[in-house]
PDB file of C-alpha atoms in Angstrom:
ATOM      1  CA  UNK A   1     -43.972  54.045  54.536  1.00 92.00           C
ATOM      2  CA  UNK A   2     -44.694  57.366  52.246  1.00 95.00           C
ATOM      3  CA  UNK A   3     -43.792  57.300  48.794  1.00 97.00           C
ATOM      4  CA  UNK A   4     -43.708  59.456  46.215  1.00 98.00           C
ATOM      5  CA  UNK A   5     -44.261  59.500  42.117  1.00 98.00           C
ATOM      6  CA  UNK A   6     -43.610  61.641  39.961  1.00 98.00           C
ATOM      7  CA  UNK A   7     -45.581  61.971  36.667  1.00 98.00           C
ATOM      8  CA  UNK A   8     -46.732  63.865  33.376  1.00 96.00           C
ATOM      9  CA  UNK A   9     -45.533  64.627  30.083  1.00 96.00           C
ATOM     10  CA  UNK A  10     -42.059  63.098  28.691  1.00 95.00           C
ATOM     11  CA  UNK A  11     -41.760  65.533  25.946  1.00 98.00           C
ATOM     12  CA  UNK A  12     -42.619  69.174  26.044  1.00 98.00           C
ATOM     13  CA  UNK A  13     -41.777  72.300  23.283  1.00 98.00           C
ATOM     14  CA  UNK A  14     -40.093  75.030  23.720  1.00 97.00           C
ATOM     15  CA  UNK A  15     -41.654  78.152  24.861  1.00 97.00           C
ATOM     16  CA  UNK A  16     -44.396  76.313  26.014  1.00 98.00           C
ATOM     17  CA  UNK A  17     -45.263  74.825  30.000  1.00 98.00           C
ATOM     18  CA  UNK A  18     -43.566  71.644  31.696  1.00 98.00           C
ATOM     19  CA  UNK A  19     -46.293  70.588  33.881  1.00 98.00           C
ATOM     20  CA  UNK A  20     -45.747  67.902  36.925  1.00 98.00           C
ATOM     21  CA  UNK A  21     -47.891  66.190  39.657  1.00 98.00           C
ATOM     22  CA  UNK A  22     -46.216  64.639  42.910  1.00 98.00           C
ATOM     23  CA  UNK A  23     -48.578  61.815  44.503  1.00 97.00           C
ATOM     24  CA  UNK A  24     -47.879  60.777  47.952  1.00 97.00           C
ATOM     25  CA  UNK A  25     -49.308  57.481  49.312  1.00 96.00           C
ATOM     26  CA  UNK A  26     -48.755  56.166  52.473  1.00 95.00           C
ATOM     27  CA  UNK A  27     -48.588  59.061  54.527  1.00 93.00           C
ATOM     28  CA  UNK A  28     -50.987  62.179  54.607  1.00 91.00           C
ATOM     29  CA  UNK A  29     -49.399  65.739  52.825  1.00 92.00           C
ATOM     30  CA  UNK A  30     -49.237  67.545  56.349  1.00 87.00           C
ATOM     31  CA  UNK A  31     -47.390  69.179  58.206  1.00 89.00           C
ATOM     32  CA  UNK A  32     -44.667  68.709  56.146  1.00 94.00           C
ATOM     33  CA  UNK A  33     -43.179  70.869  52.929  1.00 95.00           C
ATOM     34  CA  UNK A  34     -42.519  69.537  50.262  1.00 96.00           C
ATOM     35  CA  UNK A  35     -39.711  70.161  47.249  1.00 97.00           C
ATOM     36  CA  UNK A  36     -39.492  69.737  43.353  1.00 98.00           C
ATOM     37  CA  UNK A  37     -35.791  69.135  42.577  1.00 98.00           C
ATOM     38  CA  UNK A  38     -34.149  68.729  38.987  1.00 98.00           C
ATOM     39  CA  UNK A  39     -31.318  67.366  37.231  1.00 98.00           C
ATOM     40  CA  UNK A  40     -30.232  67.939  33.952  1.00 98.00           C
ATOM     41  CA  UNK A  41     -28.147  64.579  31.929  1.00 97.00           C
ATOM     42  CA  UNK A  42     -24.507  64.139  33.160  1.00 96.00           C
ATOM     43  CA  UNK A  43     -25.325  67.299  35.798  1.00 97.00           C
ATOM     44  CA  UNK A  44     -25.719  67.637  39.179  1.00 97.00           C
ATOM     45  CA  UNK A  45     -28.886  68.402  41.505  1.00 98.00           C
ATOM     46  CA  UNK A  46     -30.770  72.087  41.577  1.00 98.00           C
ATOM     47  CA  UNK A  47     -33.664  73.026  43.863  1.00 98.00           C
ATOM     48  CA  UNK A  48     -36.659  74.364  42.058  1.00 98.00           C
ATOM     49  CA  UNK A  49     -38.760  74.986  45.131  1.00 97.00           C
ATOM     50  CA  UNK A  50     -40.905  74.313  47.712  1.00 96.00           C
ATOM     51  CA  UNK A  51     -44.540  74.393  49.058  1.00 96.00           C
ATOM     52  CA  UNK A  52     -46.008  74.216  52.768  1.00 93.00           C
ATOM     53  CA  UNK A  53     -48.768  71.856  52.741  1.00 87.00           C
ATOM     54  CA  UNK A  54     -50.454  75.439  54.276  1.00 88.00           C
ATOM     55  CA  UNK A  55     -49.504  76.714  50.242  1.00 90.00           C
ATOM     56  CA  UNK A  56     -46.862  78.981  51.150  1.00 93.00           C
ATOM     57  CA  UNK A  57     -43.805  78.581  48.764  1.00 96.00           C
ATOM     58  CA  UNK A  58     -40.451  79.781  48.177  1.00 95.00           C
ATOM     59  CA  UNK A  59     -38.633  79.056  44.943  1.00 97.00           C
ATOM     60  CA  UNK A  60     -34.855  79.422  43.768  1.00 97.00           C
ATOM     61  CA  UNK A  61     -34.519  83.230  42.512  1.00 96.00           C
ATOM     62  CA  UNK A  62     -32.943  82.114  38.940  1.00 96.00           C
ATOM     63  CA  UNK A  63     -35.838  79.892  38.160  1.00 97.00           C
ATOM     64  CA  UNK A  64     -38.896  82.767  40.558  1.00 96.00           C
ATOM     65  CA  UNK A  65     -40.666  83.878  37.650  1.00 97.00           C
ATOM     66  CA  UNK A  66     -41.258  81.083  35.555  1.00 98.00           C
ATOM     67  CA  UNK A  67     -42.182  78.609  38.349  1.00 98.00           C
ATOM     68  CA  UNK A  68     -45.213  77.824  40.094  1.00 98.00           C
ATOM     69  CA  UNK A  69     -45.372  74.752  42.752  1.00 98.00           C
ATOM     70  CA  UNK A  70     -49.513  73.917  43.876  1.00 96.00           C
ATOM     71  CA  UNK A  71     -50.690  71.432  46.539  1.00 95.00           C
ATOM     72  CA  UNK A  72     -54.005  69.604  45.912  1.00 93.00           C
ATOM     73  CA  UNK A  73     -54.278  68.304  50.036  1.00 91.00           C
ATOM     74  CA  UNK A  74     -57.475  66.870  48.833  1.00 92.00           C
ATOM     75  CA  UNK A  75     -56.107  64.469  46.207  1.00 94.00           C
ATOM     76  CA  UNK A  76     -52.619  64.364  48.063  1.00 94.00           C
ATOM     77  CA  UNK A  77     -50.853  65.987  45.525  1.00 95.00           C
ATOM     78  CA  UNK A  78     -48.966  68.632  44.291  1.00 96.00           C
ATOM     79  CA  UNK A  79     -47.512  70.160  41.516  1.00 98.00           C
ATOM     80  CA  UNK A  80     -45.457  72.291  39.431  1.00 98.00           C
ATOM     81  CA  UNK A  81     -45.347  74.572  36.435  1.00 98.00           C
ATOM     82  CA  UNK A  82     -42.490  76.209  34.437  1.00 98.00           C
ATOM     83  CA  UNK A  83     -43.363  78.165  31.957  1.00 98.00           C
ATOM     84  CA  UNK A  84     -41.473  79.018  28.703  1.00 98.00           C
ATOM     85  CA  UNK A  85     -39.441  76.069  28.798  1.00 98.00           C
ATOM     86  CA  UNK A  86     -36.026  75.924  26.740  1.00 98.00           C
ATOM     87  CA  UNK A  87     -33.733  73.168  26.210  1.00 98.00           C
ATOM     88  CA  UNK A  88     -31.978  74.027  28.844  1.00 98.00           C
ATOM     89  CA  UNK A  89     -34.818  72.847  31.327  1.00 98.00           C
ATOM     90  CA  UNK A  90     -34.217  69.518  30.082  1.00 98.00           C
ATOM     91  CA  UNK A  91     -34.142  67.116  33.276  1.00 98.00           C
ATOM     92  CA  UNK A  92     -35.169  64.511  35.427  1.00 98.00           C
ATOM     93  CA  UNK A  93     -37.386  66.060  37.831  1.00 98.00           C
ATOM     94  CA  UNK A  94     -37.402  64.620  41.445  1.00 98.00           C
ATOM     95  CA  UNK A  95     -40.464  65.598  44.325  1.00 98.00           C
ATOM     96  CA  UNK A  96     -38.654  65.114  47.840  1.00 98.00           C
ATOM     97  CA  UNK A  97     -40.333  65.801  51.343  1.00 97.00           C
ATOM     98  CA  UNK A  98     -39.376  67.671  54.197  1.00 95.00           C
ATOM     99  CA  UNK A  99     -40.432  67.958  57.806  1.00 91.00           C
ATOM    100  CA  UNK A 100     -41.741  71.345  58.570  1.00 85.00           C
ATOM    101  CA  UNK A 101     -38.903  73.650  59.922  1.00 83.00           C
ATOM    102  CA  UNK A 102     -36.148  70.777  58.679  1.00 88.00           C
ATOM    103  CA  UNK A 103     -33.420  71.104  55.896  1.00 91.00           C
ATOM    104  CA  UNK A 104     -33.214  67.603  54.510  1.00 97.00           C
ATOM    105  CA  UNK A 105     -35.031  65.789  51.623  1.00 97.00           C
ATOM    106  CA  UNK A 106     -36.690  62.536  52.598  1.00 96.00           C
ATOM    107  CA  UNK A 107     -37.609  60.673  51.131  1.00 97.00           C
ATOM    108  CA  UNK A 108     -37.167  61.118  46.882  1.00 98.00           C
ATOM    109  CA  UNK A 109     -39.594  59.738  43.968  1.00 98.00           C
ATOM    110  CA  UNK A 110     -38.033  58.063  41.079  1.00 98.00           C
ATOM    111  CA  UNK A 111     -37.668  60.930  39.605  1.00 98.00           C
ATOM    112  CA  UNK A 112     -38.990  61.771  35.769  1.00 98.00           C
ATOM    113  CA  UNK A 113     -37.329  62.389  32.914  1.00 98.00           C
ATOM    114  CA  UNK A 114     -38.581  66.042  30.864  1.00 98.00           C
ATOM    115  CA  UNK A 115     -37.126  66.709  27.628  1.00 98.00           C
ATOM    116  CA  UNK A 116     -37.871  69.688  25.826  1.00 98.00           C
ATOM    117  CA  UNK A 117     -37.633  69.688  22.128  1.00 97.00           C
ATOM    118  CA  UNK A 118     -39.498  70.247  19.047  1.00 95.00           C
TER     119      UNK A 118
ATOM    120  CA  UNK B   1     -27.891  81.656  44.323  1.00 78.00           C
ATOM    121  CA  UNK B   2     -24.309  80.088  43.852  1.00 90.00           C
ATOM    122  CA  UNK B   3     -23.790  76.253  44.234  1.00 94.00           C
ATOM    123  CA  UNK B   4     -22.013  75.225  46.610  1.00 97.00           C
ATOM    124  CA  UNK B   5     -18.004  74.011  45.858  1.00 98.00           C
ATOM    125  CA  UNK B   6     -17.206  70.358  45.751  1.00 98.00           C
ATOM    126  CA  UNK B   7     -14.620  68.173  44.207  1.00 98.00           C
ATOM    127  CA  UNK B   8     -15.406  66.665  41.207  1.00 98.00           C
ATOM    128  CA  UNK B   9     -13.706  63.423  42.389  1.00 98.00           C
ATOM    129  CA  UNK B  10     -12.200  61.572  44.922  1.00 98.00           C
ATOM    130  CA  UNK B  11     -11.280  57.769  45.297  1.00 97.00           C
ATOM    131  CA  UNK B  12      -9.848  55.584  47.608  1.00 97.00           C
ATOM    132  CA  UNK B  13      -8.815  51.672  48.224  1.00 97.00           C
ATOM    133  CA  UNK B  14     -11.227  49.293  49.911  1.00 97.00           C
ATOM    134  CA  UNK B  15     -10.850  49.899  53.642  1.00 97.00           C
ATOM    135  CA  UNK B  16      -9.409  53.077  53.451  1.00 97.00           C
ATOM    136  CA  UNK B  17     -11.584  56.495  54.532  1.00 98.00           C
ATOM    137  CA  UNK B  18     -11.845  59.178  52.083  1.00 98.00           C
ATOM    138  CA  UNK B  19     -13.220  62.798  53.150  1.00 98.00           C
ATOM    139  CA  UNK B  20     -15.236  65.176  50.605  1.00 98.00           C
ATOM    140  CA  UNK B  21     -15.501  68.575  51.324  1.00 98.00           C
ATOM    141  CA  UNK B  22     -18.567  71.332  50.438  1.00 98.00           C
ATOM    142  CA  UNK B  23     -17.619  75.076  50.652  1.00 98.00           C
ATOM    143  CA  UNK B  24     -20.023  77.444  50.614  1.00 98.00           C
ATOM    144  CA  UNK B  25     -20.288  81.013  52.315  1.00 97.00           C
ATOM    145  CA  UNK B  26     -21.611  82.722  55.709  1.00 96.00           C
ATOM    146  CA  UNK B  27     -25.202  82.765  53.915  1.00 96.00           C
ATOM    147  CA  UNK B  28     -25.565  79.123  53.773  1.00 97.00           C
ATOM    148  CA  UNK B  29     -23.253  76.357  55.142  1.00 97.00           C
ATOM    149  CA  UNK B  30     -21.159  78.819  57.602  1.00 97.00           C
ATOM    150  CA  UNK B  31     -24.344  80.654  58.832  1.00 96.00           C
ATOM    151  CA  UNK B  32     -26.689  77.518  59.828  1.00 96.00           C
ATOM    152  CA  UNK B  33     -26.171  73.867  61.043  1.00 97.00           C
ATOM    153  CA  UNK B  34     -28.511  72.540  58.679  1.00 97.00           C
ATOM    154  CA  UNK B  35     -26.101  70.672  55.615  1.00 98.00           C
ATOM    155  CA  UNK B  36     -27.467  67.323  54.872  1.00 98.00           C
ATOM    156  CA  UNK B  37     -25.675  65.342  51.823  1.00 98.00           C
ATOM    157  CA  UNK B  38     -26.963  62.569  49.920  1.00 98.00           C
ATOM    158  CA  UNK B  39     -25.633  59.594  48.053  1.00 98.00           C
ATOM    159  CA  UNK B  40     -26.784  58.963  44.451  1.00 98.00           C
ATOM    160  CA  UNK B  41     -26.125  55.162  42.816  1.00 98.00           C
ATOM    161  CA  UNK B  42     -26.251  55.774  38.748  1.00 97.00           C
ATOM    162  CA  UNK B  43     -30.112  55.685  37.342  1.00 96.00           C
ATOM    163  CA  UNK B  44     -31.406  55.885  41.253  1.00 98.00           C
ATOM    164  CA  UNK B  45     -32.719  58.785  43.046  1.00 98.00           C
ATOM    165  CA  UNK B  46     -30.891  60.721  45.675  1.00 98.00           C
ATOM    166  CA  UNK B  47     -30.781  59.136  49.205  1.00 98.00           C
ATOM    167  CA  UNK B  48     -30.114  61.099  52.415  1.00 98.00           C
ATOM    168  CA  UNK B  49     -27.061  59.697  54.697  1.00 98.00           C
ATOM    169  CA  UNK B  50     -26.419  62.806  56.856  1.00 98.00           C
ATOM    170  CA  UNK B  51     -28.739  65.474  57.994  1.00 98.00           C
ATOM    171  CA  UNK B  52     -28.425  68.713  60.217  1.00 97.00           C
ATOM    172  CA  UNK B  53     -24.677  68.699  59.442  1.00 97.00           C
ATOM    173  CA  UNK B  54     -23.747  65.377  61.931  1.00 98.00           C
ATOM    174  CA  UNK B  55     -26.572  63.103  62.292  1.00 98.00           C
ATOM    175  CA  UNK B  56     -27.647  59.875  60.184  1.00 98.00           C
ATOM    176  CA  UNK B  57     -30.981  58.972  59.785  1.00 96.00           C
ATOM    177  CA  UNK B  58     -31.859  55.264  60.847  1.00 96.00           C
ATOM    178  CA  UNK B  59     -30.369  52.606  58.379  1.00 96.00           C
ATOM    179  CA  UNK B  60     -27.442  54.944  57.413  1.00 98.00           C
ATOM    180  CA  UNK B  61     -23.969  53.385  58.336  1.00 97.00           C
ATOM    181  CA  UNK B  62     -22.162  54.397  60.739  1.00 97.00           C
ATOM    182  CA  UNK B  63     -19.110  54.761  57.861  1.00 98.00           C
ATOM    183  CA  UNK B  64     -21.069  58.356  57.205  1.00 98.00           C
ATOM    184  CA  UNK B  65     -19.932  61.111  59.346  1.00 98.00           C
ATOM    185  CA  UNK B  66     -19.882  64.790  59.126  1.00 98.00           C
ATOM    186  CA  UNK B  67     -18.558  67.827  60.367  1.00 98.00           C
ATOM    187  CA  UNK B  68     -18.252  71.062  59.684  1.00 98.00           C
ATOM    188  CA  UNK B  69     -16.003  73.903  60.390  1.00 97.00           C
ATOM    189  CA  UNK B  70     -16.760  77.792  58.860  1.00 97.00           C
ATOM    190  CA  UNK B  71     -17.705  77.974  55.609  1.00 98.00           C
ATOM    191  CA  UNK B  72     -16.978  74.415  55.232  1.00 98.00           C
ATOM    192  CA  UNK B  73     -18.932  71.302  55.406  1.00 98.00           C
ATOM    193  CA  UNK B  74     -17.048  67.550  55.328  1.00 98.00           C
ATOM    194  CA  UNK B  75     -18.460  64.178  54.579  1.00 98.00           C
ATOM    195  CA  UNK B  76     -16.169  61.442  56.011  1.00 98.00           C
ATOM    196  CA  UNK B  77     -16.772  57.930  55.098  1.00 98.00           C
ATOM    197  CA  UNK B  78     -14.357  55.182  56.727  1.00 98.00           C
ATOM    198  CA  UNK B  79     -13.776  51.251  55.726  1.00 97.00           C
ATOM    199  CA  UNK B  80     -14.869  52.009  51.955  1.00 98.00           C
ATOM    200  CA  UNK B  81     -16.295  49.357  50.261  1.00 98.00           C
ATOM    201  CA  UNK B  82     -16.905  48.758  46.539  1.00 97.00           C
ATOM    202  CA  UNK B  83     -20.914  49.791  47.135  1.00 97.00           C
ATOM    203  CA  UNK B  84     -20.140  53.436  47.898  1.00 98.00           C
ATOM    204  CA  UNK B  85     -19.183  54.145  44.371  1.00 98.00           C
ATOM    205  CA  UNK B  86     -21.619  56.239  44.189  1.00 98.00           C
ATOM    206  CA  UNK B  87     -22.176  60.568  43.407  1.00 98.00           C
ATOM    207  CA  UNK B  88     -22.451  62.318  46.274  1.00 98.00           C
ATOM    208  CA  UNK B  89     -24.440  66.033  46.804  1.00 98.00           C
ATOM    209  CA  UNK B  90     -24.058  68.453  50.068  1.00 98.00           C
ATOM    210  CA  UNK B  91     -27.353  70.518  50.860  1.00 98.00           C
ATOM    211  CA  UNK B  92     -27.873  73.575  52.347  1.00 97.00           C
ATOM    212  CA  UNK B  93     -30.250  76.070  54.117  1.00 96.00           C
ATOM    213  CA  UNK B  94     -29.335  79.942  52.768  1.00 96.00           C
ATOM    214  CA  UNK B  95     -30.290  83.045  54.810  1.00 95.00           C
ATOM    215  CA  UNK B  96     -33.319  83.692  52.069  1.00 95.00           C
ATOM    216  CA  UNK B  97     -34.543  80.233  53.198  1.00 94.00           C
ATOM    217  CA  UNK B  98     -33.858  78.569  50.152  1.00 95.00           C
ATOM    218  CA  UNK B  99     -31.893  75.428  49.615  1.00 97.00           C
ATOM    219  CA  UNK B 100     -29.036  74.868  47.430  1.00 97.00           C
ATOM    220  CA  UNK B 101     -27.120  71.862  46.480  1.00 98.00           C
ATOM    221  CA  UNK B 102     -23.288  71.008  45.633  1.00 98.00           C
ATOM    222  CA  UNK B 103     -22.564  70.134  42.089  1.00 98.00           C
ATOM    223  CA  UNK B 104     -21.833  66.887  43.219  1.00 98.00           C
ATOM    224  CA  UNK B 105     -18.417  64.605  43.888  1.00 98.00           C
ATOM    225  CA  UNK B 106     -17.701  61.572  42.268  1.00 98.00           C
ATOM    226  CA  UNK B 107     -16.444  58.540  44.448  1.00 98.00           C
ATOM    227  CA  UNK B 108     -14.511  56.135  42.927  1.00 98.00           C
ATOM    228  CA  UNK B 109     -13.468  52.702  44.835  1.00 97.00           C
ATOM    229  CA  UNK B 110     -10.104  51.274  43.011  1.00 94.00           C
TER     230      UNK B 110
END
């Protein structure tokens, strides 16, 4: 069955870039689409974006121009970038899967916990 | 994008059913049949229970059940027991095809 991990840095600085990978194993990155999902401590759940294993993508208007989602179908990965991080991108950061064409997220990684500080 | 409305709470007694609602607007949960919600255990990721509005995925009880009427979604769960404490999150598709979440209910089991 497909799982997911998320992984990269635990600490990054303000102003600077948050960057993620997603690795899938057990399943192959097509045809589905695939999500990077946040949560800050104590908060609930916000949708970042998502990218087509084509490379199309959509992201959440408040968060458009400082985030950039990738796919690597190659390495079965993708990826995301937010640039000029504040404290208030402080999260755990979940990658989620979705069927092409279908609304739900399934199945999750562990999620990973981003803090941004100096 | 504005999250959609839940409760912040809601609990109920062993055994009993409990309902939690998810308002949103004609852009998202009134304008598509595509809600899904998901149940969240403390320290665990996310897990889907109901897709598409009605419809559980294999494995998911058959205490998970939803509906929804307008603007509103509902997530029913009957005979509660004491591992549904839990947070729970409605989903939905928006008319720019985004998604957006709820901010989440918590269920407490007395």
């Amino acid at each position: 069955q497909v799982q997911l991990q998320e992984s990269g840095p635990g600490l990054v600085k303000p102003s600077e870039t948050l960057s993620l990978t997603c690795t899938v194993s057990g399943g192959s990155i097509s045809p589905y689409s695939w999500s990077w999902i946040r949560q800050p401590p104590g908060k609930g759940l916000e949708w970042i974006g998502y990218i087509y294993y084509s490379g199309s993508t959509n992201y959440n208007p408040s968060l458009k121009s400082r985030v950039t989602i990738s796919v690597d179908t190659s390495k079965n990965q993708f990826s995301l970038k937010v640039s000029s991080v504040t404290a208030a991108d402080t999260a755990v950061y979940y990658c989620a899967r979705s069927p092409i064409a279908r609304n739900w997220f399934d199945p999750w990684g562990q999620g990973t916990l981003v803090t941004v500080s100096s | 994008q504005s999250a959609l409305t839940q409760p912040a709470s809601v609990s109920g007694s062993p055994g009993q059913s409990i309902t939690i609602s998810c308002t949103g607007t004609s852009s998202d949960v009134g304008g598509y049949n595509y809600v899904s919600w998901y149940q969240q255990h403390p320290g665990k990721a996310p897990k889907l229970i109901i897709y598409d509005v009605s419809n559980r995925p294999l494995g998911v009880s058959n205490r998970f059940s939803g509906s929804k009427s307008g603007n509103t979604a509902s997530l029913t769960i009957s005979g509660l027991q004491a591992e549904d404490e839990a947070d729970y999150y409605c989903s939905s598709y928006t008319s720019i095809n985004t998604r957006v979440f709820g901010g989440g209910t918590k269920l407490t089991v007395l």
